[in-house]
PDB file of C-alpha atoms and ligand atoms in Angstrom:
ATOM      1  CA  UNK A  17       0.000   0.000   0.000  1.00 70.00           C
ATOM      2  CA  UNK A  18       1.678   3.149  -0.785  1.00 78.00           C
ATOM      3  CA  UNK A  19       0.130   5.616   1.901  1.00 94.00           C
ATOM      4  CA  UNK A  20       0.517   3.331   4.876  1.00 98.00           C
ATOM      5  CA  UNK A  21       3.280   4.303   6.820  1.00 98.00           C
ATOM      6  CA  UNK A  22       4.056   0.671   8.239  1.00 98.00           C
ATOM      7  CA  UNK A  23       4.509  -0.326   4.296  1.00 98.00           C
ATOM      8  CA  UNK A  24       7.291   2.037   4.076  1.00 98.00           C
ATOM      9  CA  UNK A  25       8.850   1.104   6.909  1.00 97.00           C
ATOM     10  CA  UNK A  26       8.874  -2.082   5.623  1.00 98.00           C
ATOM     11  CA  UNK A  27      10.210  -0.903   2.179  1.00 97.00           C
ATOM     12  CA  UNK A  28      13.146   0.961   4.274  1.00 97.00           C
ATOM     13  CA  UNK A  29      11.662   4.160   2.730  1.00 97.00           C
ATOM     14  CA  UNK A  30      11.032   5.471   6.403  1.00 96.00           C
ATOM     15  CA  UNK A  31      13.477   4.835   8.679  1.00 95.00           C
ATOM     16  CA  UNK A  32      12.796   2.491  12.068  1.00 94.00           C
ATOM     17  CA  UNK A  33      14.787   0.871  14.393  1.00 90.00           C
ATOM     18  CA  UNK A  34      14.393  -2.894  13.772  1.00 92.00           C
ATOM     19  CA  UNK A  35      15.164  -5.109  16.564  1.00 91.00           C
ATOM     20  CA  UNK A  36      13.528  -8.856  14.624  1.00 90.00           C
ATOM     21  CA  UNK A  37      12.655  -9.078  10.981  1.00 94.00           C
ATOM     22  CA  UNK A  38      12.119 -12.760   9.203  1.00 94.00           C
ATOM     23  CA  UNK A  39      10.154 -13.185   5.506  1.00 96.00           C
ATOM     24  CA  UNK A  40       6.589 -12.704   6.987  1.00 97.00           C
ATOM     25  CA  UNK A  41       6.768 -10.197   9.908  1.00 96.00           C
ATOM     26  CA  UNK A  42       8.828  -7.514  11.481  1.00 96.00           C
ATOM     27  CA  UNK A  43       9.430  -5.841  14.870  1.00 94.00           C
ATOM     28  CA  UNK A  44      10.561  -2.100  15.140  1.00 94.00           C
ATOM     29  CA  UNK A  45      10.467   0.341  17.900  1.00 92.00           C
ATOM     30  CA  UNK A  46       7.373   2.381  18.410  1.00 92.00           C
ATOM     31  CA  UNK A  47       8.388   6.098  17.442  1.00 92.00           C
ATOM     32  CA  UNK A  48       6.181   7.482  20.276  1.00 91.00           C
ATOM     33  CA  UNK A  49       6.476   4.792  23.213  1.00 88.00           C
ATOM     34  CA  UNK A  50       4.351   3.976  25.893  1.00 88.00           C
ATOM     35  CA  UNK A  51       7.295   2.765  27.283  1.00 87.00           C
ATOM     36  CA  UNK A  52      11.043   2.590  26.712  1.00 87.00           C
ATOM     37  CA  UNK A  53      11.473  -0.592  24.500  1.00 88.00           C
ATOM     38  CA  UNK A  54       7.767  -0.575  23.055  1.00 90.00           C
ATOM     39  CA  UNK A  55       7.971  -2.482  20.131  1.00 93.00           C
ATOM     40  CA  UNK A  56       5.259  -3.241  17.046  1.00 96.00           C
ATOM     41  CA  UNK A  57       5.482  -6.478  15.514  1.00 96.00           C
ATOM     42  CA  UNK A  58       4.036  -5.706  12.074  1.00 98.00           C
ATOM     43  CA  UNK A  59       3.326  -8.343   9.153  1.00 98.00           C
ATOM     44  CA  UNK A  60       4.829  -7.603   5.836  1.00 97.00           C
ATOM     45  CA  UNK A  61       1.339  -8.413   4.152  1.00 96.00           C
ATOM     46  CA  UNK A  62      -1.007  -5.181   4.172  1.00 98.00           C
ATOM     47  CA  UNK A  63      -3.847  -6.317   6.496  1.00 97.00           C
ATOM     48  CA  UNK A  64      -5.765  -3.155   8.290  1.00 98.00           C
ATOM     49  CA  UNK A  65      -7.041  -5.650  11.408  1.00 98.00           C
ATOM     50  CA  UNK A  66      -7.459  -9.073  12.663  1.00 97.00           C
ATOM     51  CA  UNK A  67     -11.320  -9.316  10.695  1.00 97.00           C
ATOM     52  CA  UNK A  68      -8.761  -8.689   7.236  1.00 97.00           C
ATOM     53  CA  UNK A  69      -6.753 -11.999   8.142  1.00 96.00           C
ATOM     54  CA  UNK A  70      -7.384 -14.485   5.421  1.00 94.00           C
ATOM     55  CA  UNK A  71      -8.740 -17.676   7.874  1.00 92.00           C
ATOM     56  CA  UNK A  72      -7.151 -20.412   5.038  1.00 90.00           C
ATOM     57  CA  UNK A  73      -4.451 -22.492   4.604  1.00 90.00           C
ATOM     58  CA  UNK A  74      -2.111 -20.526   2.399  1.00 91.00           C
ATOM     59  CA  UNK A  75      -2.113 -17.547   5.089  1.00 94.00           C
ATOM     60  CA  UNK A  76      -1.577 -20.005   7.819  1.00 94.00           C
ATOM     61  CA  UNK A  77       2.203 -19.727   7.928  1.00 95.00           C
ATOM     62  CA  UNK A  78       1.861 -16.096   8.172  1.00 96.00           C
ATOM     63  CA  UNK A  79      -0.478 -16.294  10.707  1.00 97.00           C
ATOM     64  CA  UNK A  80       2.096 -18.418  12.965  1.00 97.00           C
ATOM     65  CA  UNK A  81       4.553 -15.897  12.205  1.00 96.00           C
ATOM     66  CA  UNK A  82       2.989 -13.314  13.361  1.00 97.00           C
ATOM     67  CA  UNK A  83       1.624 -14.709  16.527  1.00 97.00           C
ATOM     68  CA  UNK A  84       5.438 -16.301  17.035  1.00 93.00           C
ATOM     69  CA  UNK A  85       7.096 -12.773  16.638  1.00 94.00           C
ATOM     70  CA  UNK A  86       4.865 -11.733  19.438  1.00 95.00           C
ATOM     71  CA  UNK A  87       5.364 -13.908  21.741  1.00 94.00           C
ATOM     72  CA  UNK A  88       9.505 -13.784  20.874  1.00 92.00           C
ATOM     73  CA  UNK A  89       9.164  -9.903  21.800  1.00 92.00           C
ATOM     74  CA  UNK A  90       7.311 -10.218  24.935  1.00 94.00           C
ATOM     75  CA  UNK A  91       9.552 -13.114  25.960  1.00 92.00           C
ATOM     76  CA  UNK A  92      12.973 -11.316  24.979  1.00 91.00           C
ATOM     77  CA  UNK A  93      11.345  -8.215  26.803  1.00 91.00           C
ATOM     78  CA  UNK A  94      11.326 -10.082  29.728  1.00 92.00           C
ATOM     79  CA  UNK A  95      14.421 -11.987  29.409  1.00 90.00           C
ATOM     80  CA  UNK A  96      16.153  -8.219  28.612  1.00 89.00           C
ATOM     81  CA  UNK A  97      15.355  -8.028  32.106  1.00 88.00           C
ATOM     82  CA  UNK A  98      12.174  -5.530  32.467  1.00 89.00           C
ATOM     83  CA  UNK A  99       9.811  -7.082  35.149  1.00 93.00           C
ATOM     84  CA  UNK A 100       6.395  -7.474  32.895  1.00 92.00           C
ATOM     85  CA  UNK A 101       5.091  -6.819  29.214  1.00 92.00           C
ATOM     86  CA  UNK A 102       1.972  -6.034  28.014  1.00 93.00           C
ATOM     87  CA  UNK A 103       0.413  -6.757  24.300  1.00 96.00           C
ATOM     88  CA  UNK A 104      -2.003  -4.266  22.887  1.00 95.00           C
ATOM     89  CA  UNK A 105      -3.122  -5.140  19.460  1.00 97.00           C
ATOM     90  CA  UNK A 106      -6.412  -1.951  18.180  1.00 96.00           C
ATOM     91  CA  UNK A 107      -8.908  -2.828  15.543  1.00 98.00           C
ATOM     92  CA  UNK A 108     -10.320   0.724  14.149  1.00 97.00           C
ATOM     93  CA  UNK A 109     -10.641   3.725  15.450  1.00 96.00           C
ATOM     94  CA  UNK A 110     -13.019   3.046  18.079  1.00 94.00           C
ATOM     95  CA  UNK A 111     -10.212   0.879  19.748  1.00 93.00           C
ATOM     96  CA  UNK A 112      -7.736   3.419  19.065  1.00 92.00           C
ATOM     97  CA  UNK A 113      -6.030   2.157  16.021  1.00 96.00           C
ATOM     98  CA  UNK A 114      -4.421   4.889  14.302  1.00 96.00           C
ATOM     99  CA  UNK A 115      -2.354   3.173  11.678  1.00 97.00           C
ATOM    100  CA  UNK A 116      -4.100   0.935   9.269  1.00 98.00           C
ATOM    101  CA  UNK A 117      -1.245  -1.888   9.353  1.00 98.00           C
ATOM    102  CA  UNK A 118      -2.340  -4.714  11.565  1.00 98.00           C
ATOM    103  CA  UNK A 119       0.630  -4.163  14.184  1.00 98.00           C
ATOM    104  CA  UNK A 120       0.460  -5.733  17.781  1.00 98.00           C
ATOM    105  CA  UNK A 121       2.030  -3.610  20.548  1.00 95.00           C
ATOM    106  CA  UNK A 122       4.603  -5.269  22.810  1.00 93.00           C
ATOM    107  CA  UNK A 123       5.390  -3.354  25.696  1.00 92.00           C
ATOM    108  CA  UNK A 124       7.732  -4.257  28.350  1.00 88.00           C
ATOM    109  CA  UNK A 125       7.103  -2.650  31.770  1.00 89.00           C
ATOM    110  CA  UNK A 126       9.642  -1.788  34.693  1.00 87.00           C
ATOM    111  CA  UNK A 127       8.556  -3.422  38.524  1.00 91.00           C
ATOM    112  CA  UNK A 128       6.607  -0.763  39.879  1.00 87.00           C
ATOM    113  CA  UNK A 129       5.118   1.294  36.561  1.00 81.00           C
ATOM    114  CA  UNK A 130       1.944   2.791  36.638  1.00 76.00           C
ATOM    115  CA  UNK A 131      -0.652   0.742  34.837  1.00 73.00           C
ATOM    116  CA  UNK A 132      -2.377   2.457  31.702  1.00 72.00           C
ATOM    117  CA  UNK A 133      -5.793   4.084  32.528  1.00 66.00           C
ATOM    118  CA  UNK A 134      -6.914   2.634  29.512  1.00 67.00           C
ATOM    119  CA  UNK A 135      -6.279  -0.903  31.452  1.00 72.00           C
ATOM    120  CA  UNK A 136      -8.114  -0.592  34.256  1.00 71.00           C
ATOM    121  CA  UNK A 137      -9.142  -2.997  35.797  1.00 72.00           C
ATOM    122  CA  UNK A 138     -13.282  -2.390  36.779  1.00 75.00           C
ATOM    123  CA  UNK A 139     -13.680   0.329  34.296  1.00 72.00           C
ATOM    124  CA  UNK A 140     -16.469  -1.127  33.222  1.00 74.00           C
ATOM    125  CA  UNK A 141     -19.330  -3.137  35.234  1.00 89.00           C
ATOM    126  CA  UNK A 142     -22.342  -5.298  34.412  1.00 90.00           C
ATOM    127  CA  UNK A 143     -25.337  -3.951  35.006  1.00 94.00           C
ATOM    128  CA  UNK A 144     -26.455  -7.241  36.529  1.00 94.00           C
ATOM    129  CA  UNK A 145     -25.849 -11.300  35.832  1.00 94.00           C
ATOM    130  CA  UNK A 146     -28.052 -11.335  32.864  1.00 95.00           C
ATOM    131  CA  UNK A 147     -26.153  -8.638  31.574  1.00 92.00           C
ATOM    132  CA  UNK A 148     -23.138 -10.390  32.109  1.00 88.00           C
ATOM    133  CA  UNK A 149     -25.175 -13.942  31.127  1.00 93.00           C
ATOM    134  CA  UNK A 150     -26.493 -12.042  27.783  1.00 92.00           C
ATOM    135  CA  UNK A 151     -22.738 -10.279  26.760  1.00 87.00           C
ATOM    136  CA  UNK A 152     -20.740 -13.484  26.863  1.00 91.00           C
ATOM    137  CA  UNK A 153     -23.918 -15.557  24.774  1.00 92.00           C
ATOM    138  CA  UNK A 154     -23.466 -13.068  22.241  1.00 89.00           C
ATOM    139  CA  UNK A 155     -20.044 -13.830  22.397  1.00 80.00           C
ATOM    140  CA  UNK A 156     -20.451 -17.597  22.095  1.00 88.00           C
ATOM    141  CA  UNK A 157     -22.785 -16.978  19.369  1.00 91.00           C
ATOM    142  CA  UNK A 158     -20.204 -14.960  17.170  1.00 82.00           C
ATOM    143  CA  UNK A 159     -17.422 -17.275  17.720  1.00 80.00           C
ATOM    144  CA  UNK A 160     -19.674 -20.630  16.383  1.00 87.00           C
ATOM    145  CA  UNK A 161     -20.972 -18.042  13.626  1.00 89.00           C
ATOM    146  CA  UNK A 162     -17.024 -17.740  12.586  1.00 79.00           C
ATOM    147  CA  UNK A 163     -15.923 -21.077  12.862  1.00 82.00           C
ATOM    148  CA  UNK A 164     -18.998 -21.992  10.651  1.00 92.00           C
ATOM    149  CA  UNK A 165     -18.325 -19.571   8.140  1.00 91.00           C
ATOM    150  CA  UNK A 166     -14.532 -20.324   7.900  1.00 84.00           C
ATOM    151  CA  UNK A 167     -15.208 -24.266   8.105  1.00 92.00           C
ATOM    152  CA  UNK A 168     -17.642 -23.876   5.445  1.00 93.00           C
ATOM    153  CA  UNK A 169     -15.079 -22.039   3.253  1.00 90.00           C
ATOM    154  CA  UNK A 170     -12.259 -24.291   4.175  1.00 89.00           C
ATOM    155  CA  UNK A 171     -15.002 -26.821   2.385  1.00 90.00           C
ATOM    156  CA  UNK A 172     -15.332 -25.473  -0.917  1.00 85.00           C
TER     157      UNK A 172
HETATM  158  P1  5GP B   4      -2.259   2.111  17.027  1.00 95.93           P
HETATM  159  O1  5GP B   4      -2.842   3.216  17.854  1.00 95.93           O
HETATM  160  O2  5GP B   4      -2.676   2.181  15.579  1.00 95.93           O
HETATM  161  O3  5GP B   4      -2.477   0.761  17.636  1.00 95.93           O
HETATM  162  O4  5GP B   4      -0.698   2.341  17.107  1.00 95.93           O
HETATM  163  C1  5GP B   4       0.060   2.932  16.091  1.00 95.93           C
HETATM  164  C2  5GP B   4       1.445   3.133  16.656  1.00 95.93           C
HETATM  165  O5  5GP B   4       2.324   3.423  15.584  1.00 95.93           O
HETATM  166  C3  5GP B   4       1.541   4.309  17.646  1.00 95.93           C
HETATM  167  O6  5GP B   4       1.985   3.822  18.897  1.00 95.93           O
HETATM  168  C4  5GP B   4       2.549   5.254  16.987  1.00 95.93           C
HETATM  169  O7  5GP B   4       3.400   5.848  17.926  1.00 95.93           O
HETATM  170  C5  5GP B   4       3.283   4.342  16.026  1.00 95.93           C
HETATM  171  N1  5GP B   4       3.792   5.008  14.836  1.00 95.93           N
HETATM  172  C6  5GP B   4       3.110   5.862  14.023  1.00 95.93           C
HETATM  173  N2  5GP B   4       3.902   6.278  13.012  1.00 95.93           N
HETATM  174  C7  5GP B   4       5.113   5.665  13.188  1.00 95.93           C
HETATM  175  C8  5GP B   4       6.346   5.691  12.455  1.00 95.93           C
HETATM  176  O8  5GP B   4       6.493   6.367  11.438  1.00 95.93           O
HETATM  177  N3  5GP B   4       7.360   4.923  12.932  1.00 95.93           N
HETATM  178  C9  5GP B   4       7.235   4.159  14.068  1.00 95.93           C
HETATM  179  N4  5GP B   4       8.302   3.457  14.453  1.00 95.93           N
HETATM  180  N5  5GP B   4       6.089   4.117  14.771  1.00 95.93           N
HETATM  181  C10 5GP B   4       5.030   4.847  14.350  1.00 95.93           C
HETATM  182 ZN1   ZN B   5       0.645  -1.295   5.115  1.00 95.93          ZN
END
């Protein structure tokens, strides 16, 4: 994509401090961190979000890659000695994606850092059980409505 910025990183027409790259994904520092060492681990395909994934077969090494990367970064953050890591991965705006390059956050926290107001915990509440009850059914619901769907394809 030629206007996304995480395409010309990945070009090497913008500059970025890469600290992992293989043939599927790459990991760069985040130019405005949340924390000293936050890293984005980026695919090299142009996906805006998660929902733009292909679910099939010929994706599914990518797929791996990607989730691999992430868990490399958050493990290396902690082995490069910071005391936690969190993984923030936005889907649109509403989320708070600002970049339309599926990127996942990785972002290593000292002992004793404040957590993000954006994480925290209680923010929200049920208004009651069948709230809660009604929330996660919807939930179920969507996630046999995918499987479905991508079995079906998977099928044809
Ligand atoms: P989002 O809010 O979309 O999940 O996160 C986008 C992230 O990309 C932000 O944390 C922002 O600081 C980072 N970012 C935006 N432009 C650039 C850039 O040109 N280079 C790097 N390294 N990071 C960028
Ligand atoms: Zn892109």
């Amino acid at each position: 994509m030629s206007d996304c910025v995480f395409c010309k990183i990945l070009a090497r027409e913008i500059p970025s401090t890469t600290v992992f790259e293989n043939g599927a994904v790459a990991a760069f520092l985040d130019v405005n961190p949340m924390e000293k060492g936050h890293v984005l681990v980026v695919p090299k395909r142009h996906w805006p979000t998660l929902a733009d994934v292909p679910a099939g077969a010929a994706e599914r090494e990518v797929r791996d890659a990607l989730a691999d990367a992430v868990r490399l970064l958050a493990k290396a953050a902690l082995r490069a000695g910071w005391a936690g890591a969190n993984v923030l991965q936005c889907n649109g705006e509403a989320a708070g994606q600002t970049v339309g390059h599926l990127h996942f956050h990785v972002i290593p926290r000292p002992a004793g850092g404040a957590v993000p107001p954006a994480f925290e915990s209680g923010a929200a509440r049920y208004a009651d059980d069948a709230e809660r009850a009604a929330v996660a059914e919807k939930l179920r619901a969507a996630v046999a409505a995918v499987l479905a769907e991508e079995a079906a394809a998977a099928a044809r």
